[in-house]
Structures are given as structure tokens and as C-alpha cells.
């Protein structure tokens, strides 16, 4: 008769690791569900608010800029997508984080046996969900208003993903470093206007004074605008790779800063 | 001998901002299965103490052990075993009461069916049925507080730490919450640490009391022993015949120390060994002594609290 007791497939250590991995996945899923419920509650306002401003700007250019060049149109469309991103990813996210922080919401999560990493992932996922609709809407409306045709490149997916996460990271950092929700709101709005109109988002860098070009290079939105424009109208190029790498660095820095700043329990 | 649940030794917390010494060399033990009340005026350092016990903040010096584990070194292991309800409003506001509790249970490692069953039982016990399917964000402040308490109770944990659990609740709900807490303690043997400045309410619930003020532990003992500390003398409150307080005061002075409480009210402090004789005299000669009514006042936890140091701060606050 065959011996039924065979050596285990996994060692005890591996089994513990697996269990922990499954547990992490489960908690990320539950936290995501909670964050999704928060977004779901007000998604129509999110879409309306995030689309209205950039769409108005888009129409303004359509009506008042006579005979724009193809490149200008491309910049207007992608620039307004970035405008939508700064509204939702930076401004709204900063306000929301500051509000939750003031109300002590993070203390509740820190008191649960969940990891800080899972929680920060959920915060970023919330930002992603908040930004996505307006970016998509602006893309579609931009095509309709200016009769553009985007190249359907699979590279669009990682660029959009990184763009959304980089803006979320910036918004989250503002939310965590602001002493109050009012300050976060003020900082978010200032940045939103500055980034959209005084950095190379809707215009070429050459059109701006050197100091604004230099300041613009600090913000991820400069690289987002360029990466989106190229990938949507030309496909994946080395410049997109460069921008994507820079955005990855922004996301990583943002993730690190948020993880450090979130009100969490002590760690061994 | 049963091992202590918490062992706090020389615990000191100095906040970097402002250099406030919130806890100063606190030493205390929490026994398994007990309900320990931590009393003290606002700003006494109670919340700081429990935030360290729940690994929410790190001590400046000293140690906290939970069943032998160093809380600062193994925070996740400790957090897994206890439930902490902070003063802040409940965080999950976009879900219905029921779903929020189920999700909290799931985040505490419960199976979906267990979390659902537990959430439903708590909703019934805390009389939240009417708002079970209403989003938490739409509830009143008191209802949100109840949901927060239910969230702390939803997990199967060894210890519950509740910071001012009855704030923002009406008297009926406050009583309900105390009942639920005591029930959990009796039925599941859950150790409960209650932080409150509501001394009168806590008296009927707690087994032992720690009194804290200015970051220091002023006393830690059973309610009965703390009361005994208050006064070795019996207190008798006397209502005098209107306009004849001086007569009563003169008569009572021969029996003990007399304190004037009001126009026709006196308090008499009598040594316990003489109490019987004094009461006999009051019964026999009450009319003559201008004493219309009298009642024996047992020492309360509030008296103990005041004696240990709460009085001055409460006086300022009040």
C-alpha cells in the first residue's frame, strides 16, 4: 500500500508566508471596497465638477483661438485632461485627506490589525477612482470638439495609470502636510490654477519664462501632459518611456511620503 | 497565578510639540477579565496612556507589556488581540450601519458569515435596527457614537479599550452602553478598560479604578477600597427645622464635626464606632435638636476621586 503521508508541498514557513499574503490581499480588497463606497456615493458630482472646468476651457480655445495648429489642438486636449487631473487628483484628494485626518479617521484604521501598506494602497486606489472618469470624459469630448483621432496604443494604459497615481500622490502629500482642511483646500486651488496655466501643460515650454519652466519641471503634471500627448497622438516613443520613468519616481516618492505621514500606530 | 493582561512600568510620555509631560512614570497592571476605569479630569493624560497601551503612540520611556509581549516591539500582535474605540467619530461613513460593521469585523479577521452574525446581533442589542440600512454619514452624532461602539465590540478580542464611550449619548443610551459592556465582560470574559471623566456612571460598572491627573497615577484600587480611603467617618446629612439651624448645629457639635451645607442643611461627620449611638440619639431626640430629617451618606467614588486630586481641576473646569 502506498504511504499516504507524503512530504508537504509547502514548508511551514512558506505556509505562514502564503497565509499572510492571502490575508493582505483580503484586507486590501476590503479597504478598496470601503474606498469605492466613498467614491460611489458622490461620483456624479465628481464627474460633473472635474469635467466642467476643463471642458469650459476647451470650448474657450475652440471659439476664440482662430486656426489652431494640430500641435496646439493636441496640447489643448491633453492639457485639459491634466487640468481635470489636478482638480480631482490634487485638489479634491488634498481636501479629502485633510478632512479625514482632522476627523481622526486614520486612527480608526490604525487601530485595526491591518498593514499600513494596504491602507496607503487603498488611499491611492481611491484617488485613481476619483480621477479616472473625468480624464476619460475629457478625452472623449476633446475628440468630439476638435475632431481628433487618438492612436489606440496599449501604452495609453500605463501612462494614464501613472498619471493618475502621480497626481493622487501629490494631492495626498498636500493633504497630509497641511495643518487643516482649509489650508489644504487653499493650497490645492492655488496649485490647480498655477499648474494648469503657468506650467508647460497647455502651452509649449518655450512660451513660458525660464523661471516658470524651471518651476514646471518640479511638478509631475508637466511630464503627464507630455506623455499623454505623445502616447495619444504618436504612440509610444523614447520620450514617453522617459516621462513614464519620471512619473514612476513621483509615484514612489508620493507613496513613501504618504506612508510616513499617515497617522499610524507605532511600528517595530 | 494568573498573568496580568497589561503591565505598565515607569511609563512616561513627553510630547515633542510643546514638551508637555502627558504621562509621568506610570506603573500599573490590568488583570484579565476585569473592568478597569481610568478616571481623571480633561487633559489629565488618560487618552495618552491608552494610546500607548494600544500602540497608537510610542512612549518616551518605560515599557508596556501585553501578556508578556512588548507593545512597542510587537504592535500588530497586540492590536490583533484588542479593540480600541477612540473619541473620534466612526470613520466608515459611506456604508450602511450593517455593512460598516461587517467590513470592520472582516478587517478584524472574521469570516464573512461570522462578521454578519455578530454585526446583526450588535445592531439588535444596541437598538440600531431602524438605522441598520442607513448610511452612517446620515446618522445623528449619538447614533454614530453607538455605531463606533458596536464596531469596537464586533471583533472577538481579549480586551476592549473604550475612550469616553458614553460622550454624546442621551441617558437611556448611556445606560444601554454600560449594560452591553458589562454583558460582554461577564459573558465572554473580555477585559475592559474604560476611560471616562464621568465618575458617577463609572461607579456602577468598574471593578477597579485608576485615578490620573497631571499625567500621574494618583491611585489604583477597587471601588470599595478607594471609598474606604475617603473617610473613616460616617456622614449624616441633616435637614433642620426652618429658622432653627443654630439649635441643631449646637446639638450636633457634641457628636462630631459639623459642616453647614445650606440654610437648613448640615452634614455631620461621626467616627464609625460612635455611629450607632449618634443615630439612636437622632431618632430619640430629633425634634428637640431641631433635626427634621436625616440620612446616612455612603462615600462615593466621586469623593475618592476628589480626595485623590481631581477636585482642584474639576473646580476650575466647572
Coordinates of C-alpha atoms in Angstrom, one line a residue:
Chain A
X1 CA 0.0 0.0 0.0
X2 CA 1.2 3.5 -0.8
X3 CA 2.2 5.6 2.1
X4 CA -0.4 8.4 2.2
X5 CA 1.8 10.6 4.4
X6 CA 4.0 12.4 1.9
X7 CA 6.3 15.3 2.4
X8 CA 4.3 18.6 2.5
X9 CA 4.2 20.7 -0.7
X10 CA 5.0 23.8 1.3
X11 CA 7.2 24.2 4.3
X12 CA 5.7 25.7 7.5
X13 CA 7.5 29.0 6.8
X14 CA 6.1 29.1 3.3
X15 CA 2.6 28.3 4.5
X16 CA 2.8 31.2 7.0
X17 CA 4.0 33.5 4.2
X18 CA 1.2 32.4 2.0
X19 CA -1.4 32.8 4.7
X20 CA -0.1 36.3 5.3
X21 CA -0.2 37.1 1.6
X22 CA -3.8 36.0 1.3
X23 CA -4.6 38.0 4.4
X24 CA -3.0 41.1 2.9
X25 CA -4.9 40.7 -0.3
X26 CA -8.1 40.3 1.6
X27 CA -7.6 43.4 3.6
X28 CA -6.6 45.4 0.5
X29 CA -9.8 44.2 -1.1
X30 CA -12.0 45.2 1.9
X31 CA -10.3 48.6 2.2
X32 CA -10.8 49.1 -1.5
X33 CA -14.4 48.3 -1.2
X34 CA -14.8 50.9 1.6
X35 CA -13.0 53.5 -0.5
X36 CA -15.1 52.6 -3.5
X37 CA -18.2 53.1 -1.5
X38 CA -17.0 56.6 -0.6
X39 CA -16.4 57.5 -4.2
X40 CA -19.6 55.8 -5.4
X41 CA -21.6 58.0 -3.1
X42 CA -20.6 61.2 -4.9
X43 CA -19.4 60.0 -8.3
X44 CA -21.9 62.2 -10.3
X45 CA -20.6 65.3 -8.5
X46 CA -17.0 64.1 -9.1
X47 CA -17.6 63.7 -12.8
X48 CA -19.5 67.0 -13.2
X49 CA -17.0 69.1 -11.2
X50 CA -14.0 67.6 -12.8
X51 CA -15.3 67.8 -16.3
X52 CA -16.9 71.2 -16.2
X53 CA -13.9 73.4 -15.7
X54 CA -11.6 71.8 -18.3
X55 CA -14.5 71.4 -20.8
X56 CA -15.2 75.1 -20.5
X57 CA -11.5 75.9 -21.1
X58 CA -11.6 73.5 -24.1
X59 CA -14.6 75.4 -25.6
X60 CA -12.9 78.7 -24.9
X61 CA -10.0 77.6 -27.1
X62 CA -12.4 76.2 -29.7
X63 CA -14.3 79.5 -30.0
X64 CA -11.6 82.1 -29.5
X65 CA -8.4 80.7 -30.9
X66 CA -8.6 81.0 -34.7
X67 CA -7.0 78.3 -36.8
X68 CA -5.1 76.5 -34.2
X69 CA -2.2 74.2 -35.4
X70 CA -2.6 70.5 -35.0
X71 CA 0.0 70.5 -32.2
X72 CA -1.8 73.3 -30.4
X73 CA -5.1 71.3 -30.5
X74 CA -3.3 68.3 -29.1
X75 CA -1.9 70.4 -26.3
X76 CA -5.3 71.9 -25.5
X77 CA -6.9 68.4 -25.3
X78 CA -4.2 66.7 -23.3
X79 CA -3.7 69.9 -21.2
X80 CA -7.4 69.9 -20.2
X81 CA -7.1 66.3 -19.3
X82 CA -4.3 67.3 -17.0
X83 CA -6.5 70.2 -15.7
X84 CA -9.1 67.6 -14.8
X85 CA -6.5 65.5 -13.1
X86 CA -5.3 68.4 -11.0
X87 CA -8.8 69.2 -9.9
X88 CA -9.5 65.7 -8.8
X89 CA -6.2 64.1 -8.1
X90 CA -4.5 67.1 -6.4
X91 CA -7.2 69.5 -5.2
X92 CA -10.1 67.1 -4.2
X93 CA -7.7 64.5 -2.8
X94 CA -5.8 67.0 -0.7
X95 CA -9.1 68.3 0.8
X96 CA -10.4 64.8 1.4
X97 CA -7.2 63.6 3.1
X98 CA -7.0 66.7 5.3
X99 CA -10.7 66.3 6.3
X100 CA -10.3 62.6 7.2
X101 CA -7.1 63.4 9.1
X102 CA -8.8 66.2 11.1
X103 CA -11.7 63.9 12.0
X104 CA -9.3 61.2 13.2
X105 CA -10.4 58.6 10.7
X106 CA -6.9 57.3 10.2
X107 CA -6.7 56.5 13.9
X108 CA -9.6 54.1 13.4
X109 CA -7.8 52.2 10.6
X110 CA -4.6 52.2 12.6
X111 CA -6.4 50.5 15.5
X112 CA -7.3 47.6 13.2
X113 CA -4.9 44.7 12.6
X114 CA -4.2 45.8 9.0
X115 CA -0.9 46.9 7.4
X116 CA 0.0 50.4 6.7
X117 CA 0.9 49.4 3.1
X118 CA -2.6 48.1 2.5
X119 CA -4.1 51.3 3.8
X120 CA -2.0 53.6 1.7
X121 CA -2.7 51.4 -1.4
X122 CA -6.4 51.9 -0.7
X123 CA -5.9 55.7 -0.5
X124 CA -4.2 55.7 -3.8
X125 CA -6.9 53.5 -5.3
X126 CA -9.5 56.0 -4.1
X127 CA -7.6 58.8 -5.9
X128 CA -7.4 56.7 -9.0
X129 CA -11.1 56.0 -9.0
X130 CA -11.8 59.7 -8.4
X131 CA -9.7 60.9 -11.3
X132 CA -10.4 58.3 -13.9
X133 CA -13.9 59.3 -15.1
X134 CA -13.0 63.0 -15.8
X135 CA -9.9 62.1 -17.7
X136 CA -11.9 59.7 -19.9
X137 CA -14.7 62.2 -20.4
X138 CA -12.2 65.0 -21.4
X139 CA -10.5 62.6 -23.8
X140 CA -13.8 61.8 -25.5
X141 CA -15.1 65.4 -25.5
X142 CA -11.7 66.6 -26.8
X143 CA -12.0 64.3 -29.7
X144 CA -15.6 65.4 -30.5
X145 CA -15.0 69.1 -30.2
X146 CA -11.8 69.1 -32.3
X147 CA -12.5 66.1 -34.4
X148 CA -9.3 64.3 -33.3
X149 CA -8.4 60.7 -33.6
X150 CA -6.3 59.1 -30.9
X151 CA -3.9 56.3 -31.7
X152 CA -5.0 53.2 -29.9
X153 CA -1.8 52.2 -28.3
X154 CA -1.6 49.8 -25.4
X155 CA 0.9 52.2 -23.9
X156 CA -2.0 54.5 -23.1
X157 CA -3.0 52.3 -20.1
X158 CA 0.3 52.5 -18.1
X159 CA 0.6 56.3 -19.0
X160 CA -2.9 57.0 -17.7
X161 CA -2.3 54.8 -14.7
X162 CA 0.9 56.5 -13.8
X163 CA -0.6 60.0 -14.5
X164 CA -3.5 59.4 -12.2
X165 CA -1.3 57.9 -9.4
X166 CA 1.3 60.7 -9.6
X167 CA -1.4 63.4 -9.2
X168 CA -3.0 61.4 -6.4
X169 CA 0.4 61.2 -4.7
X170 CA 0.8 65.0 -5.0
X171 CA -2.7 65.6 -3.6
X172 CA -2.2 63.1 -0.8
X173 CA 1.1 64.7 0.2
X174 CA -0.6 68.1 0.4
X175 CA -3.5 66.6 2.4
X176 CA -1.1 65.1 4.9
X177 CA 1.2 68.0 5.3
X178 CA -1.5 70.7 5.6
X179 CA -2.3 71.7 9.1
X180 CA -6.0 71.9 8.4
X181 CA -8.6 71.1 5.6
X182 CA -8.9 74.9 4.9
X183 CA -5.1 75.2 4.2
X184 CA -5.3 72.0 2.1
X185 CA -8.1 73.5 0.0
X186 CA -6.2 76.7 -0.5
X187 CA -3.0 75.0 -1.5
X188 CA -4.9 72.7 -3.8
X189 CA -6.7 75.5 -5.6
X190 CA -3.5 77.6 -5.9
X191 CA -1.6 74.7 -7.4
X192 CA -4.5 73.8 -9.7
X193 CA -4.5 77.2 -11.3
X194 CA -0.8 77.6 -11.3
X195 CA -0.1 74.1 -12.8
X196 CA -2.8 74.4 -15.5
X197 CA -2.0 77.9 -16.8
X198 CA 1.6 78.7 -15.8
X199 CA 3.5 75.4 -16.4
X200 CA 4.0 73.6 -19.7
X201 CA 0.7 71.8 -19.6
X202 CA -1.4 73.5 -22.2
X203 CA 1.4 75.5 -23.8
X204 CA 4.9 74.7 -25.0
X205 CA 7.8 75.3 -22.6
X206 CA 9.2 77.8 -25.0
X207 CA 6.2 80.1 -24.5
X208 CA 6.9 80.4 -20.8
X209 CA 9.7 82.5 -19.0
X210 CA 12.7 80.4 -17.8
X211 CA 11.7 80.6 -14.1
X212 CA 8.2 79.1 -14.8
X213 CA 9.8 76.4 -17.0
X214 CA 12.1 75.5 -14.1
X215 CA 9.2 75.5 -11.6
X216 CA 7.1 73.5 -14.0
X217 CA 9.8 70.8 -14.1
X218 CA 9.1 70.1 -10.4
X219 CA 5.5 69.1 -11.0
X220 CA 4.6 65.7 -12.3
X221 CA 1.9 67.3 -14.4
X222 CA 4.5 68.6 -16.9
X223 CA 5.6 65.1 -17.6
X224 CA 2.0 63.8 -17.6
X225 CA 1.0 66.3 -20.2
X226 CA 3.9 65.4 -22.5
X227 CA 3.5 61.7 -22.1
X228 CA -0.3 61.8 -22.7
X229 CA 0.1 64.0 -25.8
X230 CA 2.7 61.8 -27.4
X231 CA 1.2 58.5 -26.5
X232 CA -2.3 59.6 -27.6
X233 CA -1.3 61.1 -30.9
X234 CA 2.0 59.4 -31.9
X235 CA 2.2 56.2 -29.9
X236 CA 5.0 55.0 -27.5
X237 CA 8.3 56.8 -28.1
X238 CA 11.6 57.0 -26.0
X239 CA 10.3 60.3 -24.7
X240 CA 7.2 58.6 -23.3
X241 CA 9.5 56.0 -21.7
X242 CA 11.5 58.8 -20.0
X243 CA 8.3 60.5 -18.8
X244 CA 6.9 57.2 -17.6
X245 CA 10.0 56.6 -15.6
X246 CA 9.9 60.0 -14.1
X247 CA 6.2 59.5 -13.1
X248 CA 7.1 56.2 -11.6
X249 CA 9.6 58.0 -9.4
X250 CA 6.9 60.6 -8.4
X251 CA 4.5 57.8 -7.5
X252 CA 7.2 56.0 -5.4
X253 CA 8.1 59.2 -3.6
X254 CA 4.4 60.0 -3.0
X255 CA 3.8 56.5 -1.7
X256 CA 6.7 56.8 0.6
X257 CA 5.8 60.2 1.9
X258 CA 2.1 59.3 2.5
X259 CA 3.2 56.1 4.3
X260 CA 5.4 58.2 6.5
X261 CA 2.9 60.9 7.2
X262 CA -0.3 58.8 7.7
X263 CA -1.3 58.7 11.4
X264 CA -0.5 55.1 12.1
X265 CA 0.4 53.0 15.1
X266 CA 4.0 52.5 16.2
X267 CA 6.0 50.1 14.2
X268 CA 8.6 47.7 15.5
Chain B
X1 CA -1.2 32.8 39.5
X2 CA -3.0 34.5 36.6
X3 CA -0.8 36.6 34.4
X4 CA -1.6 40.3 34.1
X5 CA -3.0 41.4 30.7
X6 CA -1.2 44.7 30.8
X7 CA 1.9 45.5 32.8
X8 CA 2.8 49.2 32.6
X9 CA 6.2 50.2 34.1
X10 CA 7.6 53.7 34.6
X11 CA 5.6 54.9 31.5
X12 CA 6.5 58.4 30.5
X13 CA 5.3 60.3 27.5
X14 CA 6.6 63.8 26.7
X15 CA 5.1 65.3 23.5
X16 CA 7.8 66.9 21.3
X17 CA 5.4 69.7 20.4
X18 CA 5.3 71.9 23.5
X19 CA 7.3 69.5 25.6
X20 CA 4.1 68.5 27.6
X21 CA 4.7 65.6 30.0
X22 CA 1.4 63.8 29.4
X23 CA 2.3 60.7 31.4
X24 CA 4.8 60.7 34.2
X25 CA 6.3 57.4 35.4
X26 CA 3.0 55.5 35.5
X27 CA 3.2 51.9 36.9
X28 CA 0.0 49.8 36.8
X29 CA -1.3 46.4 35.9
X30 CA -4.5 45.4 34.2
X31 CA -5.9 42.0 35.3
X32 CA -7.6 39.6 32.9
X33 CA -11.4 39.7 33.0
X34 CA -11.7 42.9 35.0
X35 CA -13.3 46.2 34.1
X36 CA -10.8 48.9 34.9
X37 CA -11.9 52.5 34.9
X38 CA -9.3 55.2 34.2
X39 CA -10.7 58.4 35.7
X40 CA -9.3 61.9 35.6
X41 CA -10.2 65.4 34.5
X42 CA -9.8 66.7 31.0
X43 CA -6.2 66.9 30.0
X44 CA -5.1 64.5 32.8
X45 CA -3.3 62.2 30.4
X46 CA -5.8 59.3 30.2
X47 CA -6.1 59.2 26.4
X48 CA -2.3 59.4 26.1
X49 CA -2.0 56.4 28.4
X50 CA -4.4 54.2 26.4
X51 CA -3.0 55.4 23.1
X52 CA 0.3 54.0 24.3
X53 CA -1.3 50.8 25.5
X54 CA -2.9 50.3 22.1
X55 CA 0.4 51.0 20.3
X56 CA -1.0 54.1 18.7
X57 CA 1.8 56.2 20.0
X58 CA 5.3 55.3 21.3
X59 CA 6.3 56.0 24.9
X60 CA 9.1 58.4 25.6
X61 CA 10.4 55.9 28.2
X62 CA 9.2 53.0 30.2
X63 CA 7.5 49.8 29.0
X64 CA 4.1 48.3 28.4
X65 CA 3.7 44.6 28.2
X66 CA 0.6 42.8 26.9
X67 CA 0.6 39.2 28.1
X68 CA 4.3 39.4 28.3
X69 CA 4.7 41.0 24.8
X70 CA 6.3 44.4 24.5
X71 CA 3.6 46.5 22.9
X72 CA 6.1 48.8 21.2
X73 CA 8.1 45.9 19.8
X74 CA 5.1 43.8 18.6
X75 CA 2.3 46.3 17.9
X76 CA 0.5 44.3 15.3
X77 CA 0.3 41.2 17.5
X78 CA -1.2 43.4 20.3
X79 CA -3.6 45.2 18.0
X80 CA -4.9 41.9 16.8
X81 CA -5.9 40.9 20.3
X82 CA -7.7 44.1 21.4
X83 CA -10.2 46.6 20.2
X84 CA -9.9 50.3 20.7
X85 CA -12.7 52.8 20.4
X86 CA -11.3 56.3 20.2
X87 CA -13.1 59.5 21.0
X88 CA -13.1 60.4 17.3
X89 CA -16.3 59.7 15.3
X90 CA -16.5 56.4 13.4
X91 CA -14.6 56.5 10.2
X92 CA -16.6 54.5 7.8
X93 CA -19.4 56.9 6.9
X94 CA -20.3 55.9 3.3
X95 CA -21.6 52.4 4.1
X96 CA -24.8 51.5 5.9
X97 CA -24.5 50.7 9.6
X98 CA -24.8 47.0 8.9
X99 CA -22.2 46.9 6.1
X100 CA -19.8 49.1 8.1
X101 CA -19.9 46.7 11.0
X102 CA -19.5 43.7 8.7
X103 CA -16.5 45.3 7.0
X104 CA -15.0 46.2 10.4
X105 CA -15.4 42.6 11.5
X106 CA -13.8 41.4 8.3
X107 CA -10.8 43.7 8.8
X108 CA -10.5 42.2 12.2
X109 CA -10.0 38.8 10.6
X110 CA -13.6 37.4 10.9
X111 CA -15.2 35.2 8.3
X112 CA -18.0 36.9 6.3
X113 CA -20.7 34.8 8.0
X114 CA -19.3 35.4 11.5
X115 CA -19.0 39.1 10.9
X116 CA -22.5 39.3 9.6
X117 CA -24.0 37.4 12.5
X118 CA -22.0 39.4 15.0
X119 CA -23.0 42.7 13.3
X120 CA -26.7 41.8 13.3
X121 CA -26.6 40.8 17.0
X122 CA -24.9 44.1 17.9
X123 CA -27.4 46.1 15.9
X124 CA -30.2 44.5 17.8
X125 CA -28.5 44.8 21.2
X126 CA -27.7 48.5 20.7
X127 CA -31.2 49.2 19.3
X128 CA -29.8 50.3 15.9
X129 CA -32.3 48.3 13.8
X130 CA -34.0 51.4 12.5
X131 CA -30.8 52.7 11.0
X132 CA -29.3 49.3 10.0
X133 CA -29.7 50.1 6.4
X134 CA -29.0 53.8 6.6
X135 CA -25.6 55.2 5.7
X136 CA -23.5 56.1 8.8
X137 CA -22.9 59.6 7.4
X138 CA -26.6 60.3 7.6
X139 CA -27.0 59.3 11.3
X140 CA -27.1 61.7 14.3
X141 CA -24.0 62.2 16.4
X142 CA -25.3 59.9 19.1
X143 CA -26.1 57.2 16.6
X144 CA -22.7 57.4 15.0
X145 CA -21.2 57.1 18.5
X146 CA -23.2 53.9 19.0
X147 CA -22.1 52.5 15.7
X148 CA -18.5 53.2 16.8
X149 CA -19.0 51.3 20.0
X150 CA -20.6 48.4 18.0
X151 CA -17.5 48.5 15.7
X152 CA -15.3 48.1 18.7
X153 CA -17.4 45.2 20.0
X154 CA -17.7 43.4 16.7
X155 CA -14.4 41.5 16.9
X156 CA -13.7 38.6 19.1
X157 CA -10.9 40.2 21.2
X158 CA -9.4 39.7 24.6
X159 CA -9.6 43.3 25.6
X160 CA -11.8 46.3 24.9
X161 CA -10.4 49.8 25.3
X162 CA -13.0 52.5 25.2
X163 CA -12.2 56.2 25.4
X164 CA -15.2 58.2 26.7
X165 CA -17.7 55.7 25.3
X166 CA -20.8 57.5 26.5
X167 CA -20.0 61.0 25.4
X168 CA -22.7 62.4 23.1
X169 CA -25.3 59.9 24.3
X170 CA -28.6 60.5 26.0
X171 CA -29.1 59.0 29.5
X172 CA -31.0 56.0 28.2
X173 CA -28.4 55.2 25.6
X174 CA -25.7 55.7 28.1
X175 CA -27.2 53.1 30.4
X176 CA -27.6 50.7 27.4
X177 CA -24.0 51.1 26.5
X178 CA -22.8 50.3 30.1
X179 CA -25.1 47.3 30.1
X180 CA -23.7 46.0 26.9
X181 CA -20.1 46.5 28.1
X182 CA -20.8 44.7 31.4
X183 CA -22.6 41.9 29.5
X184 CA -19.6 41.4 27.2
X185 CA -17.3 41.3 30.2
X186 CA -19.4 38.8 32.1
X187 CA -20.3 36.5 29.1
X188 CA -17.1 36.4 27.2
X189 CA -14.6 37.3 29.9
X190 CA -13.4 40.3 27.9
X191 CA -11.2 42.6 29.8
X192 CA -12.5 46.2 29.6
X193 CA -10.5 49.4 30.1
X194 CA -12.8 52.4 30.3
X195 CA -11.6 55.9 30.1
X196 CA -14.0 58.4 31.4
X197 CA -14.4 61.6 33.5
X198 CA -18.0 60.6 34.3
X199 CA -17.2 59.2 37.8
X200 CA -20.8 58.7 38.8
X201 CA -21.6 56.5 35.8
X202 CA -18.4 54.5 36.0
X203 CA -19.0 53.6 39.7
X204 CA -21.7 51.1 38.9
X205 CA -19.6 49.4 36.2
X206 CA -16.0 49.2 37.1
X207 CA -14.2 46.6 39.3
X208 CA -11.1 48.7 39.8
X209 CA -10.3 52.4 39.3
X210 CA -7.1 54.2 38.3
X211 CA -7.2 57.9 39.0
X212 CA -4.9 60.0 36.9
X213 CA -4.1 63.7 37.0
X214 CA -1.3 65.8 35.7
X215 CA 0.0 62.7 33.9
X216 CA 0.5 60.8 37.2
X217 CA -1.3 57.8 38.6
X218 CA -2.8 59.0 41.9
X219 CA -4.4 55.8 43.0
X220 CA -5.4 52.4 41.7
X221 CA -7.7 50.1 43.7
X222 CA -11.1 48.5 43.9
X223 CA -14.0 50.9 44.1
X224 CA -14.8 49.8 47.7
X225 CA -11.2 50.3 48.9
X226 CA -11.0 53.6 47.3
X227 CA -14.2 54.7 49.0
X228 CA -12.7 53.5 52.3
X229 CA -9.8 55.7 51.7
X230 CA -12.1 58.7 51.5
X231 CA -13.1 58.9 55.1
X232 CA -13.1 56.7 58.1
X233 CA -16.1 58.6 59.4
X234 CA -19.8 58.2 58.7
X235 CA -21.5 61.1 57.0
X236 CA -25.0 62.1 58.0
X237 CA -26.9 64.8 56.2
X238 CA -29.4 66.6 58.4
X239 CA -32.3 68.8 57.4
X240 CA -33.1 71.2 60.3
X241 CA -36.3 72.9 61.2
X242 CA -36.5 76.1 59.3
X243 CA -35.1 79.0 61.2
X244 CA -33.6 76.8 63.9
X245 CA -30.3 75.7 62.3
X246 CA -28.2 77.2 65.1
X247 CA -30.0 75.0 67.6
X248 CA -29.4 71.9 65.6
X249 CA -25.7 72.9 64.9
X250 CA -25.1 73.3 68.7
X251 CA -26.7 70.0 69.5
X252 CA -24.8 68.1 66.8
X253 CA -21.4 69.6 67.6
X254 CA -21.2 67.4 70.6
X255 CA -21.4 64.3 68.4
X256 CA -18.9 65.1 65.7
X257 CA -17.7 67.5 63.1
X258 CA -20.5 69.7 61.6
X259 CA -20.4 71.3 58.2
X260 CA -23.0 73.8 57.1
X261 CA -24.4 72.9 53.7
X262 CA -27.2 75.4 53.4
X263 CA -29.9 77.5 55.1
X264 CA -31.4 74.4 56.8
X265 CA -28.9 71.7 55.9
X266 CA -26.0 70.4 57.9
X267 CA -23.6 67.5 57.4
X268 CA -22.4 65.6 60.4
X269 CA -19.1 63.6 60.4
X270 CA -19.1 60.9 63.1
X271 CA -16.5 58.3 63.9
X272 CA -17.8 54.8 62.9
X273 CA -17.5 53.4 66.4
X274 CA -19.9 56.1 67.7
X275 CA -22.3 56.0 64.7
X276 CA -24.9 53.7 66.4
X277 CA -25.2 55.9 69.4
X278 CA -25.5 59.1 67.4
X279 CA -28.2 57.6 65.2
X280 CA -30.1 56.5 68.3
X281 CA -29.9 60.0 69.7
X282 CA -31.2 61.5 66.5
X283 CA -34.1 59.1 66.4
X284 CA -34.9 59.7 70.1
X285 CA -34.3 63.5 70.3
X286 CA -34.6 64.7 66.7
X287 CA -37.4 67.2 67.4
X288 CA -35.7 68.6 70.4
X289 CA -32.5 69.0 68.4
X290 CA -34.4 70.8 65.6
X291 CA -33.5 67.9 63.2
X292 CA -36.4 67.1 60.9
X293 CA -34.8 64.6 58.6
X294 CA -31.5 62.8 58.4
X295 CA -29.9 60.4 56.0
X296 CA -26.6 58.5 56.1
X297 CA -24.5 59.3 53.0
X298 CA -22.1 56.5 52.0
X299 CA -18.8 57.6 50.4
X300 CA -18.9 57.6 46.6
X301 CA -16.3 57.1 44.0
X302 CA -16.6 60.7 43.3
X303 CA -15.5 61.5 46.8
X304 CA -12.5 59.2 46.4
X305 CA -11.7 60.9 43.1
X306 CA -11.8 64.3 44.6
X307 CA -9.7 63.2 47.5
X308 CA -7.1 61.8 45.2
X309 CA -6.7 65.0 43.4
X310 CA -9.5 65.6 40.9
X311 CA -11.1 68.3 42.9
X312 CA -9.0 71.3 42.0
X313 CA -9.1 70.7 38.3
X314 CA -12.8 70.0 38.2
X315 CA -13.4 73.1 40.2
X316 CA -11.5 75.1 37.6
X317 CA -13.3 73.4 34.8
X318 CA -16.7 73.6 36.3

